[in-house]
């Protein structure tokens, strides 16, 4: 499990600042993911999450450092990397089948119409939109539009799927259903996925690794938390798992306090927390192993 399918190596993003200086959004940012892993980034607004995702997508470039995907440096956008944004970004004049088919024919330009349609249909079925192939985006609910976005992304069998807060505009029920779908599909297809979210429970449910970013400017990736929950976990009974509260508290504590004070912090081992290892400056992040955490009986009973 040490092979790096995605490797972000010491990247920084700087902009010209007011008065001739520079503003550093983030710097010395390292992370790696193995093939098939699901990674979620959490951090406060403005810390640079979307910028990191755009760099992975090839829509933006780092001011320093490199990003390697499957052994190759990123140069511009590619059909190897599919992006799903918060808003669905579908072509309004095309049907569901037309939107997914368009992506398929962009990737496999020599395929005939029948082959493109059959391939697109497979992914429309996978996201549960069978029967809605001929609808236009204006006839679809928000959740259905995001499903088309997911089908379109998966249909080009990308090396990575990049998702920028894909469910944040949806109501809670739809969001939950889509989280279930995405988890099922990613496990079934072994899809490597990098996702940004504001929702701690979404990250705990979906992610193998949770990346915690400090506040900007000058943000860094403070911790990589390895999810200690078993692969076979349900969204509804997530909170019943004995490691759940320790993990959730650790992330919430980070967001509430340590994301601001991180630079000055001396990391001490606290057995109540899921331990993580802080990256040394300029070195790749070390991922901590999951540890057994004592369940909190009061919380278990309360639920
Ligand atoms: N063209 C730009 N010039 C200067 N600063 C920028 C520019 N584009 C983005 N930024 C800054 O980069 C920071 C990170 O933005 P973003 O990646 O969108 O954050 P997040 O997704 O975490 O909310 C923001 O503080 C934003 O002001
Ligand atoms: Mg953003």
Coordinates of N, CA and C and ligand atoms in Angstrom, one line a residue, residues 15-16 25 43-52 164-165 196, ligand 1:
X15 N -0.2 34.4 -5.2 CA -0.7 35.4 -6.1 C 0.0 36.7 -5.8
X16 N 0.1 37.6 -6.8 CA 0.7 38.9 -6.6 C -0.2 39.6 -5.5
X25 N -1.5 31.5 -0.7 CA -2.7 30.8 -0.3 C -2.4 29.6 0.6
X43 N -11.5 21.8 5.4 CA -10.7 23.0 5.9 C -11.7 24.2 5.8
X44 N -11.4 25.3 6.4 CA -12.3 26.4 6.4 C -12.3 27.1 5.0
X45 N -13.3 27.8 4.8 CA -13.5 28.5 3.5 C -12.2 29.4 3.3
X46 N -11.8 29.4 2.0 CA -10.7 30.3 1.6 C -9.3 29.7 1.9
X47 N -9.2 28.5 2.5 CA -7.9 28.0 2.8 C -7.2 27.4 1.5
X48 N -7.9 27.2 0.5 CA -7.3 26.8 -0.8 C -7.7 25.4 -1.3
X49 N -8.8 24.9 -0.8 CA -9.2 23.5 -1.2 C -9.5 23.5 -2.7
X50 N -10.3 24.4 -3.1 CA -10.6 24.4 -4.6 C -9.4 24.6 -5.4
X51 N -8.5 25.4 -4.9 CA -7.2 25.6 -5.7 C -6.5 24.3 -5.8
X52 N -6.4 23.5 -4.7 CA -5.7 22.2 -4.8 C -6.4 21.3 -5.8
X164 N -15.8 18.7 -6.0 CA -15.7 19.9 -5.2 C -17.1 20.2 -4.5
X165 N -17.2 19.8 -3.3 CA -18.5 20.0 -2.5 C -19.7 19.6 -3.4
X196 N -13.8 17.4 -1.9 CA -13.8 18.5 -0.9 C -15.1 18.5 -0.3
Ligands
LIG1 N1 -6.8 35.3 -8.8 C1 -6.6 35.4 -7.5 N2 -5.9 36.4 -6.9 C2 -5.7 36.4 -5.6 N3 -6.2 35.5 -4.7 C3 -6.9 34.6 -5.2 C4 -7.2 34.4 -6.6 N4 -8.0 33.3 -6.7 C5 -8.2 32.8 -5.5 N5 -7.5 33.5 -4.6 C6 -7.5 33.3 -3.1 O1 -7.2 32.0 -2.9 C7 -7.8 31.5 -1.6 C8 -8.2 30.1 -1.8 O2 -9.4 30.0 -2.6 P1 -10.1 28.6 -2.8 O3 -9.2 27.6 -3.3 O4 -11.3 28.9 -3.6 O5 -10.5 28.3 -1.3 P2 -11.6 27.2 -0.7 O6 -12.0 26.3 -1.8 O7 -10.8 26.5 0.4 O8 -12.7 28.0 -0.1 C9 -8.9 32.5 -1.3 O9 -8.5 33.2 -0.2 C10 -8.9 33.4 -2.5 O10 -9.1 34.8 -2.1

